[in-house]
XYZ file of C-alpha atoms in Angstrom:
592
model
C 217.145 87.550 83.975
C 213.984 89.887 83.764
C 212.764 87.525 86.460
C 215.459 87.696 88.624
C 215.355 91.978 88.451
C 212.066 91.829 89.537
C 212.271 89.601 92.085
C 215.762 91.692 93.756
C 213.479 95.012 93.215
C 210.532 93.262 95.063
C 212.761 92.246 97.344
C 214.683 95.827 97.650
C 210.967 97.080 98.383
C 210.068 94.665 100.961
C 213.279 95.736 102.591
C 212.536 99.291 102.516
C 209.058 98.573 103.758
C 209.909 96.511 106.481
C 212.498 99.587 107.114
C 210.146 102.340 107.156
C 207.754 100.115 109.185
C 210.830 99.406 111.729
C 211.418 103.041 112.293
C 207.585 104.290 112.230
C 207.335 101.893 115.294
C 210.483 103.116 117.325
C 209.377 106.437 116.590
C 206.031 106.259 117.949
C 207.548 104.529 120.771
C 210.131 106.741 121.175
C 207.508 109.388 121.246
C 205.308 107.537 124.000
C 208.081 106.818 126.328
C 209.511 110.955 125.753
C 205.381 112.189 126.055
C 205.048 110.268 129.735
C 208.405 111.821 130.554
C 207.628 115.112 130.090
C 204.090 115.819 129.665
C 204.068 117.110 133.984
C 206.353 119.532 135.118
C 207.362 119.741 139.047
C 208.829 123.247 138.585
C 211.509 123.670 141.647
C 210.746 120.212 143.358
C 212.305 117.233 141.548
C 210.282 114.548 141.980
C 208.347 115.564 144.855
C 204.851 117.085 145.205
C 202.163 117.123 142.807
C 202.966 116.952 139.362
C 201.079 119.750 136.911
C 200.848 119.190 133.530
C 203.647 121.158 131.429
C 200.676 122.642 128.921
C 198.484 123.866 130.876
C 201.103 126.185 133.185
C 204.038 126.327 130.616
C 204.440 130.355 130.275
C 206.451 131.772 126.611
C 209.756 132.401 127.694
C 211.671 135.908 126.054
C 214.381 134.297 124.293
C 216.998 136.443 122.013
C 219.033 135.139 119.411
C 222.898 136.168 118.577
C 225.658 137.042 120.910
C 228.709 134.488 121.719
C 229.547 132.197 123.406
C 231.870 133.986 125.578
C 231.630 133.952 129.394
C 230.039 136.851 131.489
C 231.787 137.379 135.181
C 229.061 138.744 136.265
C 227.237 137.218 139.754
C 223.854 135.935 137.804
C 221.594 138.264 139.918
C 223.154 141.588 138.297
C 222.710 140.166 134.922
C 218.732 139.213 135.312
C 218.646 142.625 137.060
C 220.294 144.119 133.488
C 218.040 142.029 131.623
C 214.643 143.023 133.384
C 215.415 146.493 132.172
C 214.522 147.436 128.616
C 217.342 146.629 126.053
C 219.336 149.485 124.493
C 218.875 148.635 121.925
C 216.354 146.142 119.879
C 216.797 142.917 120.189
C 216.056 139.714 117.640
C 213.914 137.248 119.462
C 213.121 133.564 119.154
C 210.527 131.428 119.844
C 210.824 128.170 120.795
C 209.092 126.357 117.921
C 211.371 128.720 115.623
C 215.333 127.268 116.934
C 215.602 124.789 114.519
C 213.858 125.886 111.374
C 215.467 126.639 108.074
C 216.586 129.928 108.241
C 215.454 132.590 105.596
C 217.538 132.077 102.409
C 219.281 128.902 103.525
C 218.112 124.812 102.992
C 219.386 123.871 106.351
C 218.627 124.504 109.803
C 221.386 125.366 111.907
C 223.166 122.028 112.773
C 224.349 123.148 116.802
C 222.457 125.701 118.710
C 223.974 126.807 122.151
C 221.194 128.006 124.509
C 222.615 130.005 127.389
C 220.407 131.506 130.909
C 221.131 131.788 134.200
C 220.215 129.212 136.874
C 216.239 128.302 136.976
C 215.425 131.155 133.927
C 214.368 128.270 132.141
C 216.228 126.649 129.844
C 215.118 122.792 130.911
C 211.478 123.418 130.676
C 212.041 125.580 127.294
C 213.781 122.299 125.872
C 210.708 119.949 127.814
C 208.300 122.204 126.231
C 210.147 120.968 122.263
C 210.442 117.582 123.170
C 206.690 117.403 124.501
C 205.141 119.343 121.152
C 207.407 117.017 119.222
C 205.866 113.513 120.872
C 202.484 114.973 120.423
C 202.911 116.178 116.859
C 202.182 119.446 117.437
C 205.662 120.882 116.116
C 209.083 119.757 114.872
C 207.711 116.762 112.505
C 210.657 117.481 110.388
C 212.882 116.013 112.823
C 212.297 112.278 113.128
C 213.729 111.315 116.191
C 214.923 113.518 119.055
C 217.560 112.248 122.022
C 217.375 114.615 125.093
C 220.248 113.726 126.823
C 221.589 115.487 130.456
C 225.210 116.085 131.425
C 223.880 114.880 135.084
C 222.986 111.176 133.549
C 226.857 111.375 131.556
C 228.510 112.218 134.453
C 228.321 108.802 135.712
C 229.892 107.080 133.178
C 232.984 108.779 132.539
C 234.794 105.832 132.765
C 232.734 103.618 130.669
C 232.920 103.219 126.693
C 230.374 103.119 124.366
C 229.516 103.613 120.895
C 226.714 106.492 119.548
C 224.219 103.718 118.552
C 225.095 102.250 121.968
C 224.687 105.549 124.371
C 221.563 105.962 122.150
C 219.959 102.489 122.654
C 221.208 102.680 126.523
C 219.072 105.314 127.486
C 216.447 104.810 124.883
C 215.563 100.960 124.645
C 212.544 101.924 122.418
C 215.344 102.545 119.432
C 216.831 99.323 119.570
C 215.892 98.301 116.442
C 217.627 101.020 114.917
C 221.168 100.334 114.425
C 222.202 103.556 112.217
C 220.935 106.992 111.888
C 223.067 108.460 109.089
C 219.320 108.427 107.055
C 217.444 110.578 109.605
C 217.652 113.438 110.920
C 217.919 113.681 114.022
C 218.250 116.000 117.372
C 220.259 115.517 120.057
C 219.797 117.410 123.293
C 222.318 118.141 125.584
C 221.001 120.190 128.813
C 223.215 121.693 131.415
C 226.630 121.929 130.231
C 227.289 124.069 133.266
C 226.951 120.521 135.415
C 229.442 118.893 133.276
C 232.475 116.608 134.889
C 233.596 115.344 131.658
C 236.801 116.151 130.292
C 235.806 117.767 127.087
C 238.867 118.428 125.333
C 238.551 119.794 122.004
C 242.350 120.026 121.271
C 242.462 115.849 121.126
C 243.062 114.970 117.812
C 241.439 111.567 118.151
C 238.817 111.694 115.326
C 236.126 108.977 115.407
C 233.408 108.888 112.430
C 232.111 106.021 113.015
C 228.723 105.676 114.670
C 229.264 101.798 115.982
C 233.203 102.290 117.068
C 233.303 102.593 121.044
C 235.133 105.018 122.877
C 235.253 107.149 126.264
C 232.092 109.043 126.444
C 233.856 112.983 126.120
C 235.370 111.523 122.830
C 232.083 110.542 122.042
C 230.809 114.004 122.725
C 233.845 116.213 121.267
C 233.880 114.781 117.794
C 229.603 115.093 117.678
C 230.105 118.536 118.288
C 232.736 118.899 116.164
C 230.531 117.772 113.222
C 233.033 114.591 112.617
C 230.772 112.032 114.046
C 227.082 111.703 112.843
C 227.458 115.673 110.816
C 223.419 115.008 109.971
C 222.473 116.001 112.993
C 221.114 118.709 115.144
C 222.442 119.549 117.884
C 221.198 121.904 121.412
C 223.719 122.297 123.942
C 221.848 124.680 127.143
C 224.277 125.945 129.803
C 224.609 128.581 132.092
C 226.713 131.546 131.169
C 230.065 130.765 132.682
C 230.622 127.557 131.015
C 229.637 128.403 127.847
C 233.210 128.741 126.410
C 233.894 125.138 126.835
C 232.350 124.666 123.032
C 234.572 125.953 120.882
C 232.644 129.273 119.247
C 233.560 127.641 115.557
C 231.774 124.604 116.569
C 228.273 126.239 117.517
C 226.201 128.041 114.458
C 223.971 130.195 116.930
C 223.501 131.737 120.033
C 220.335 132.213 121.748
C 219.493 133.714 125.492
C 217.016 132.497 127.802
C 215.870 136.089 129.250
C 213.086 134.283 131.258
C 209.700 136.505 131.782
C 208.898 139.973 130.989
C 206.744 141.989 133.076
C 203.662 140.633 131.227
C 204.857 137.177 131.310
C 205.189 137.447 135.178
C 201.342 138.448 135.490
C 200.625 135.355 133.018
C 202.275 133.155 134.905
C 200.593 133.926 138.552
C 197.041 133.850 136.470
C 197.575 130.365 135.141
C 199.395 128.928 138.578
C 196.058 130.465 140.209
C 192.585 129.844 138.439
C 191.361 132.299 141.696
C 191.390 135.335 139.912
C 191.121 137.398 143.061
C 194.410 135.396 144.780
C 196.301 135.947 141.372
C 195.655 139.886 141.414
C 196.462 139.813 144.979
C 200.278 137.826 144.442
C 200.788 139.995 141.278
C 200.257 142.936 143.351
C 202.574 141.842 146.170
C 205.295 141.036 143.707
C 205.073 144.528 142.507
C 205.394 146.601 145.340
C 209.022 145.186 146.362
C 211.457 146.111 143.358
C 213.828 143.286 144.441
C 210.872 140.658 144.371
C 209.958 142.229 141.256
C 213.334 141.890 139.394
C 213.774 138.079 140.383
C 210.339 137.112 139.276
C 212.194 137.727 136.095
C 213.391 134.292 136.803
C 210.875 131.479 136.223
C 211.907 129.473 139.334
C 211.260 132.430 141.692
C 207.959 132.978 140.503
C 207.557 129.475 141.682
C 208.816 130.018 145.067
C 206.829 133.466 145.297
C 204.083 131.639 144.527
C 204.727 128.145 146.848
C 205.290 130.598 149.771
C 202.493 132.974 149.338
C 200.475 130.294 148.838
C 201.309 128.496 151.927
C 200.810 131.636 153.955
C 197.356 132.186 152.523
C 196.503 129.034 153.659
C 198.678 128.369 157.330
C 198.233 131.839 158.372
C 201.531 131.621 160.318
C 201.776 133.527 163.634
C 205.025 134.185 165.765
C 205.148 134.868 169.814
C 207.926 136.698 169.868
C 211.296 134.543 169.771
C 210.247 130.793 171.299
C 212.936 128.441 170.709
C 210.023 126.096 170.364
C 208.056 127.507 167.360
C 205.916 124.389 165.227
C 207.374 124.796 162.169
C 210.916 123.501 162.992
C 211.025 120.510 164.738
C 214.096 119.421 165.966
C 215.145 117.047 163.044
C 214.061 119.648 160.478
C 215.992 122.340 162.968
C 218.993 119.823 162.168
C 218.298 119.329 158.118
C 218.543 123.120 158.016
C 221.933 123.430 159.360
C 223.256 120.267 157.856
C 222.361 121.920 154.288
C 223.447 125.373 155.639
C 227.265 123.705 156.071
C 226.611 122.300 152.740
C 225.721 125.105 150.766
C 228.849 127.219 152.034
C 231.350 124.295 151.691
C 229.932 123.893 148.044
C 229.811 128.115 147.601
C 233.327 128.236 148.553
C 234.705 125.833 146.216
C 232.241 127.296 143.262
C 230.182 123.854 142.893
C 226.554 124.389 142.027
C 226.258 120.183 141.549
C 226.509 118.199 144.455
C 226.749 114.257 144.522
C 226.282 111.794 147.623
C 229.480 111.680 148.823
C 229.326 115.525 149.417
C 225.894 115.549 151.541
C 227.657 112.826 153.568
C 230.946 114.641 154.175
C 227.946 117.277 155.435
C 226.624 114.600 157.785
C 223.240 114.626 155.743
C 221.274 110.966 155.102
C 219.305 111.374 152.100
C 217.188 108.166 153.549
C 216.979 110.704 156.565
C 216.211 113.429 154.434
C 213.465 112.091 152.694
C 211.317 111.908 155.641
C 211.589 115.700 156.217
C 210.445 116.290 152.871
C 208.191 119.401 153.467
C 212.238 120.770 154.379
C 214.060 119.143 152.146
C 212.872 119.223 148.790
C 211.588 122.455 148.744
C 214.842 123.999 148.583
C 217.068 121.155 147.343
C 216.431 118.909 144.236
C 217.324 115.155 143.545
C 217.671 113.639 140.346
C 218.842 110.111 139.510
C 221.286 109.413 137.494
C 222.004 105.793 135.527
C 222.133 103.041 137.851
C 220.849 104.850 140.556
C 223.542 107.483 140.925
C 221.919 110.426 142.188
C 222.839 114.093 142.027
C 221.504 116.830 143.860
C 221.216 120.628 143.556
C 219.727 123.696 145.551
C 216.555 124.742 143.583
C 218.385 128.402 142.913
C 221.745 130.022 143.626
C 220.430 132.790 145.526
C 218.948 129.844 148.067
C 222.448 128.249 148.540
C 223.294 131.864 148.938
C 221.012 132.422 152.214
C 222.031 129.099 153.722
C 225.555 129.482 153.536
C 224.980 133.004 155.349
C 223.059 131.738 157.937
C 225.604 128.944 158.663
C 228.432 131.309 158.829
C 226.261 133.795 161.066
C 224.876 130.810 163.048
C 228.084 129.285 163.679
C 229.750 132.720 164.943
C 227.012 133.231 167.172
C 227.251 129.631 168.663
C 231.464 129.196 168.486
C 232.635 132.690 167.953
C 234.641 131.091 164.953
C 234.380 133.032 161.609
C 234.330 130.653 159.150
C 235.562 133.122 156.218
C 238.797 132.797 157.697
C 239.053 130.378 160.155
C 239.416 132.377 163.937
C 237.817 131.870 166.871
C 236.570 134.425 169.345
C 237.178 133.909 172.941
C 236.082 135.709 175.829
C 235.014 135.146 179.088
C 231.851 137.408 179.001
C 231.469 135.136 175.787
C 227.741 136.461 174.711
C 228.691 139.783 175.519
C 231.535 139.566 173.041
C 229.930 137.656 170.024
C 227.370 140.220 169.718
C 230.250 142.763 169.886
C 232.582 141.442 168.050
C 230.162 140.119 164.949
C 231.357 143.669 163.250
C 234.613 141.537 162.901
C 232.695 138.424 160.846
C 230.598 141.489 158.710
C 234.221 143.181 158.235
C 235.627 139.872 156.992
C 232.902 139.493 154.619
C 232.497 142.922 153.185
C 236.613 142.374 152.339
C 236.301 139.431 150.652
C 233.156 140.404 148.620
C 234.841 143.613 147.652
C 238.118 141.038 146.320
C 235.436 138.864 144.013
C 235.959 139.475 140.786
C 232.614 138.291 139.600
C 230.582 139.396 142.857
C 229.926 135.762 143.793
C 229.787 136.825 147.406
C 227.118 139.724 146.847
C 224.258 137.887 147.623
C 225.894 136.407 150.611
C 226.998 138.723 151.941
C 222.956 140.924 152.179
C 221.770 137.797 153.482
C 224.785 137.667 155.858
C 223.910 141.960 157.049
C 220.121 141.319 157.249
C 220.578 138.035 159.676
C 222.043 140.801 162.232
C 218.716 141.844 162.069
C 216.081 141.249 165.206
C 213.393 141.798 163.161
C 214.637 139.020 160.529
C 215.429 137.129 163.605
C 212.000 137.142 164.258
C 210.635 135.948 161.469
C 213.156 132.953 161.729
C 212.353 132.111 165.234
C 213.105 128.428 166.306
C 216.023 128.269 163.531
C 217.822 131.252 164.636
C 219.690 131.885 167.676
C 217.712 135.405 169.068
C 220.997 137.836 169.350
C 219.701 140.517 171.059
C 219.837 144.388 170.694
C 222.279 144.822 168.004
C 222.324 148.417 167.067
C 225.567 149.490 168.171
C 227.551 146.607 165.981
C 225.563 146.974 163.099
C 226.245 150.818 163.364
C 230.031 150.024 163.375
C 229.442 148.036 160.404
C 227.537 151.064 158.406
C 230.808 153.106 159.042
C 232.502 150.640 158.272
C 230.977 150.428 154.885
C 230.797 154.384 154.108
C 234.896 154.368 154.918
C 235.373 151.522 152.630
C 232.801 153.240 149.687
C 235.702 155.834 149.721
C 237.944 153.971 147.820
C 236.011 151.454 145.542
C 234.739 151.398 141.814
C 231.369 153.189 141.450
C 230.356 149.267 140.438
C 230.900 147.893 143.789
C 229.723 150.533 145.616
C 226.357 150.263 144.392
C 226.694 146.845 146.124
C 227.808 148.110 149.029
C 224.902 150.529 149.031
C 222.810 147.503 148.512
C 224.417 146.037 152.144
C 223.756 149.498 153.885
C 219.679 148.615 152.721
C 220.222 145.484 154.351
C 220.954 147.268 157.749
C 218.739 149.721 157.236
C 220.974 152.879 157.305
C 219.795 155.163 154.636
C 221.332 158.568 155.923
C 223.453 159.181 153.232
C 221.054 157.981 150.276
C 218.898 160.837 152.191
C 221.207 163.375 152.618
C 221.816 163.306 148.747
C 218.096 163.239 148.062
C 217.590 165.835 150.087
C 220.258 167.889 148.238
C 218.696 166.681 144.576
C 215.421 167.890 145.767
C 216.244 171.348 146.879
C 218.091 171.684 144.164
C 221.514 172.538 145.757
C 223.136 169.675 144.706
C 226.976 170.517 143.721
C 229.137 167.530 142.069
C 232.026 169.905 142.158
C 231.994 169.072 146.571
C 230.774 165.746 146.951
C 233.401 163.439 148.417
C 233.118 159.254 147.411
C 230.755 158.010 149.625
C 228.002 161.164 148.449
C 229.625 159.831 144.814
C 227.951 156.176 145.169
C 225.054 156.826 147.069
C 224.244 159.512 144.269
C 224.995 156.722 141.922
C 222.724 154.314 143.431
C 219.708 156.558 143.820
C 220.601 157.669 140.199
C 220.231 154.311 139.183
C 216.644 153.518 136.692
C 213.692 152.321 137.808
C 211.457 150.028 135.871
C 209.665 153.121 135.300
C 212.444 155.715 134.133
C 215.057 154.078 131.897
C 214.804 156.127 128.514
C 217.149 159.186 128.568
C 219.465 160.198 131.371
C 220.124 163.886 131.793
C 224.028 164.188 132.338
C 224.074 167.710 132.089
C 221.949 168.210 135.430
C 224.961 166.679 136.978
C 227.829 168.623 135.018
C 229.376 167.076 132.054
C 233.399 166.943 133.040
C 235.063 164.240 131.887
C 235.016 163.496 135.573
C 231.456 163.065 136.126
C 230.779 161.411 132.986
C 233.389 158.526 134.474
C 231.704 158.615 137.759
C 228.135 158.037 136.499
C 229.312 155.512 133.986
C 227.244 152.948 136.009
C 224.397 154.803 135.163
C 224.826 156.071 131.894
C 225.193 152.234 130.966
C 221.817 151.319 132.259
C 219.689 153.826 130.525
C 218.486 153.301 126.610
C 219.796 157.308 125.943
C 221.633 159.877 127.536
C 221.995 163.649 126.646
């Protein structure tokens, strides 16, 4: 008998050992396979370009912790322009190697942490950045075995089943020895809920706790959420604002913010993209004397684009002749990629997609084998990735870009058909020219009308880029793409009245857009008028009517510079005016 317990506990140990060897191998594997992955980084361009290796550009990202997961209407580019102003209040931050530590007082990390940020602020790279100090055992040796996972690669097999050990061993062969991990802990990584087609239903009562038991892959997902299936793990779910409420609030144990880069972060970032010292001063100074530059280098992705562009200036020194149809740097097939995306990006604006698959760009008459070969175009302002067996998806590298594009196709197409495409009409005339040019106050009309009816402000963005395309000046500078107009003054002056009548009757909110369109056409005679007024001193809220109302509230609105105390009482304290300036009141840290 005493032989027998010694040989089953010699046995027992053998097993254990051969265990613990098992799972040291996938892990250092696992960690290989996840290091080659993503130890480069090809910021906006998806697998294009030159890749640069994550560490030695990878910039510390201001990330807050708390809030909810509740959705914010807001268009994204008034809530980084919020966020690049100091908070009112202080704020708890994060870092990254912190998210999944044992909180003070507890013997537990979090299990599910929901990471929210707008588009290209970050939140990828931020998880890259884990995974990478992870598979070089720099951080995070607590966890044994992390699964990054994105909702891009699960898309494309909603109609497939699998098990958890099966999804797991599908996309990472190097765990295959591994058939249960109940007795590790573990991370799983979900990135980019915001680009998720699966039918997530939390209200299904199907409960699965098994780890080998197959089922549709949004089953799969719901009850490892839901804590039901595999509850040992971690989980980090990243997403862009607006879909965060598909997770059920009770289902996620914190919420942190991807704020992207603080003034000093900017500077940091420009210093390590440039080892020239003297080039780096000179972009960080650039990006500082335009406020709207300024504001989106809050976003990491725009610093890249600042930087790809100024960049390629510095070295192509581009020069124009003054409108030639046949400028060098559109050829005709580029000329042609441009529009073919431009149709694309406002067919995918309208219907509020921000993930677009094959069968879109070809509805768009774009051939991604075409495409490829115009990649200095192409993939500068549109990403690939590949899905599982070969599926790919694609994206524009920012909103504001599928913004721009969808303006110039609606301002290109008006120009060449005399159809508006916002709703559908066609211009006719005989003296057809003549009449486009005259009748494009109609188009910015139409568009002013329906950005005023968004209840988010999704159209903001298009609708500047739409203004500032009436432009010759801008017209100019996109010579070769861009049909040359002509003198314009005369509509875009019916369009500036057009805007102060409608400024009348709007919320002090959307005027301040609307302000914002009036910059774009470079009318500033009532934002002078009231300046004038301020600085004589003879300013009188008691007689201003609503258009002096919101351009008072837009110059009254804080600079980077001036954002501690408002004084209210320079401007009357009625009930009144406090209700007025509650735009502005909001956006400073103290008011008295």
């Amino acid at each position: 008998m005493k032989i027998t317990l010694i040989f089953l506990r010699r046995m027992k140990q053998e097993e254990l050992a051969e265990h613990l060897q098992s799972k040291f191998f996938c892990q250092q594997e696992l960690k290989s396979g996840l290091k080659k992955k993503f130890q480069c980084v090809f910021e906006g361009i998806a697998k294009a370009g030159s890749p640069t290796l994550l560490n030695q550009i990878y910039t510390e990202l201001y990330i807050t912790e708390g809030g909810t997961g509740e959705v914010n209407e807001e268009h994204e580019v008034r809530q980084i322009e919020t966020a690049s102003r100091k908070p009112h209040r202080p704020e708890t931050t994060i870092r990254q190697e912190d998210i999944f530590k044992v909180p003070p007082g507890g013997d537990q990390p979090i299990r599910t942490v929901m990471t929210k940020g707008a588009a290209g602020i970050g939140k990828t790279v931020l998880t890259q950045k884990f995974i990478l100090d992870w598979a070089e055992d720099k951080a995070h040796q607590n966890i044994q075995f992390i699964f990054p996972f994105t909702f891009r690669e699960l898309n494309v097999l909603k109609e497939k089943k699998f098990s958890l050990v099966d999804l797991v061993h599908h996309f990472f062969t190097e765990t295959k020895e591994i058939c249960s991990f109940e007795h590790f802990q573990v991370l799983f990584i979900f990135d980019g809920l915001d680009e998720s087609r699966l039918p997530l239903d939390f209200h299904n009562k199907e409960i699965l706790t098994d780890v080998t038991e197959s089922t549709s892959v949004d089953v799969l997902l719901t009850n490892l959420i839901r804590g039901k299936l595999l509850p040992s793990a971690l989980l980090w779910i990243t997403t862009r604002p607006a879909a965060a409420n598909q997770i059920p609030p009770e289902c996620v144990g914190m919420v942190t913010e991807v704020r992207g880069f603080i003034d000093p972060q900017k500077e940091q970032y420009f210093r390590k993209r440039f080892r020239d010292e003297k080039q780096a001063s000179r972009i960080i100074s650039h990006m500082k004397t335009s406020r709207s530059l300024h504001i989106m280098c809050h976003i990491p992705v725009f610093c890249w684009i600042t930087a790809t562009v100024l960049e390629d200036t510095k070295v192509k020194k581009v020069k124009y002749d003054g409108g030639s149809e046949t400028d060098p740097l559109w050829s005709p097939e580029s000329r042609k990629m441009i529009e073919s995306l431009g149709k694309l990006a406002f067919d995918q604006l309208q219907k509020g997609n921000l993930i677009i698959y094959e069968s879109d760009l070809t509805e768009c008459g774009i051939d991604i084998r075409a495409a490829s070969v115009y990649s200095g175009v192409f993939t500068q302002i549109f990403r690939e990735e590949r899905g599982l067996y070969q599926d790919k998806v694609f994206c524009f590298v920012h909103l504001s870009v599928q913004e721009f594009l969808a303006a110039l196709h609606v301002h290109q197409t008006f120009i060449n058909s005399g159809v508006i495409l916002l709703e559908e009409t066609k211009i006719t005339s005989k003296r057809s020219s003549f009449s486009k040019r005259r009748k494009l106050k109609y188009l910015h009309q139409r568009a002013v009308d329906q950005a005023l009816q968004s209840p988010n402000g999704h159209l903001d963005l298009f609708l500047w880029f739409l203004l500032g395309l009436s432009l010759q000046t801008n017209q100019r500078l996109l010579q070769g793409l861009l049909t040359q107009t002509g003198s314009s003054s005369q509509t875009n002056q019916r369009t500036v009245e057009y805007i102060k009548k409608i400024s009348e009757n709007v919320s002090a909110e959307k005027s301040i857009n609307l302000f914002h369109c009036l910059n774009e056409l470079k009318d500033r005679s009532l934002v002078e008028e009231i300046q004038q007024s301020l600085s004589s001193g003879r300013l009188s809220t008691d007689k201003l009517s609503p258009a002096q109302w919101s351009a008072l509230i837009f110059i009254l609105m804080p600079s980077e510079e001036d954002l501690d105390v408002f004084d209210l009482k320079k401007y009357s304290a009625s009930e009144d005016v406090l209700l007025r300036l509650l735009p502005v009141v909001k956006a400073y840290n103290k008011t008295v």
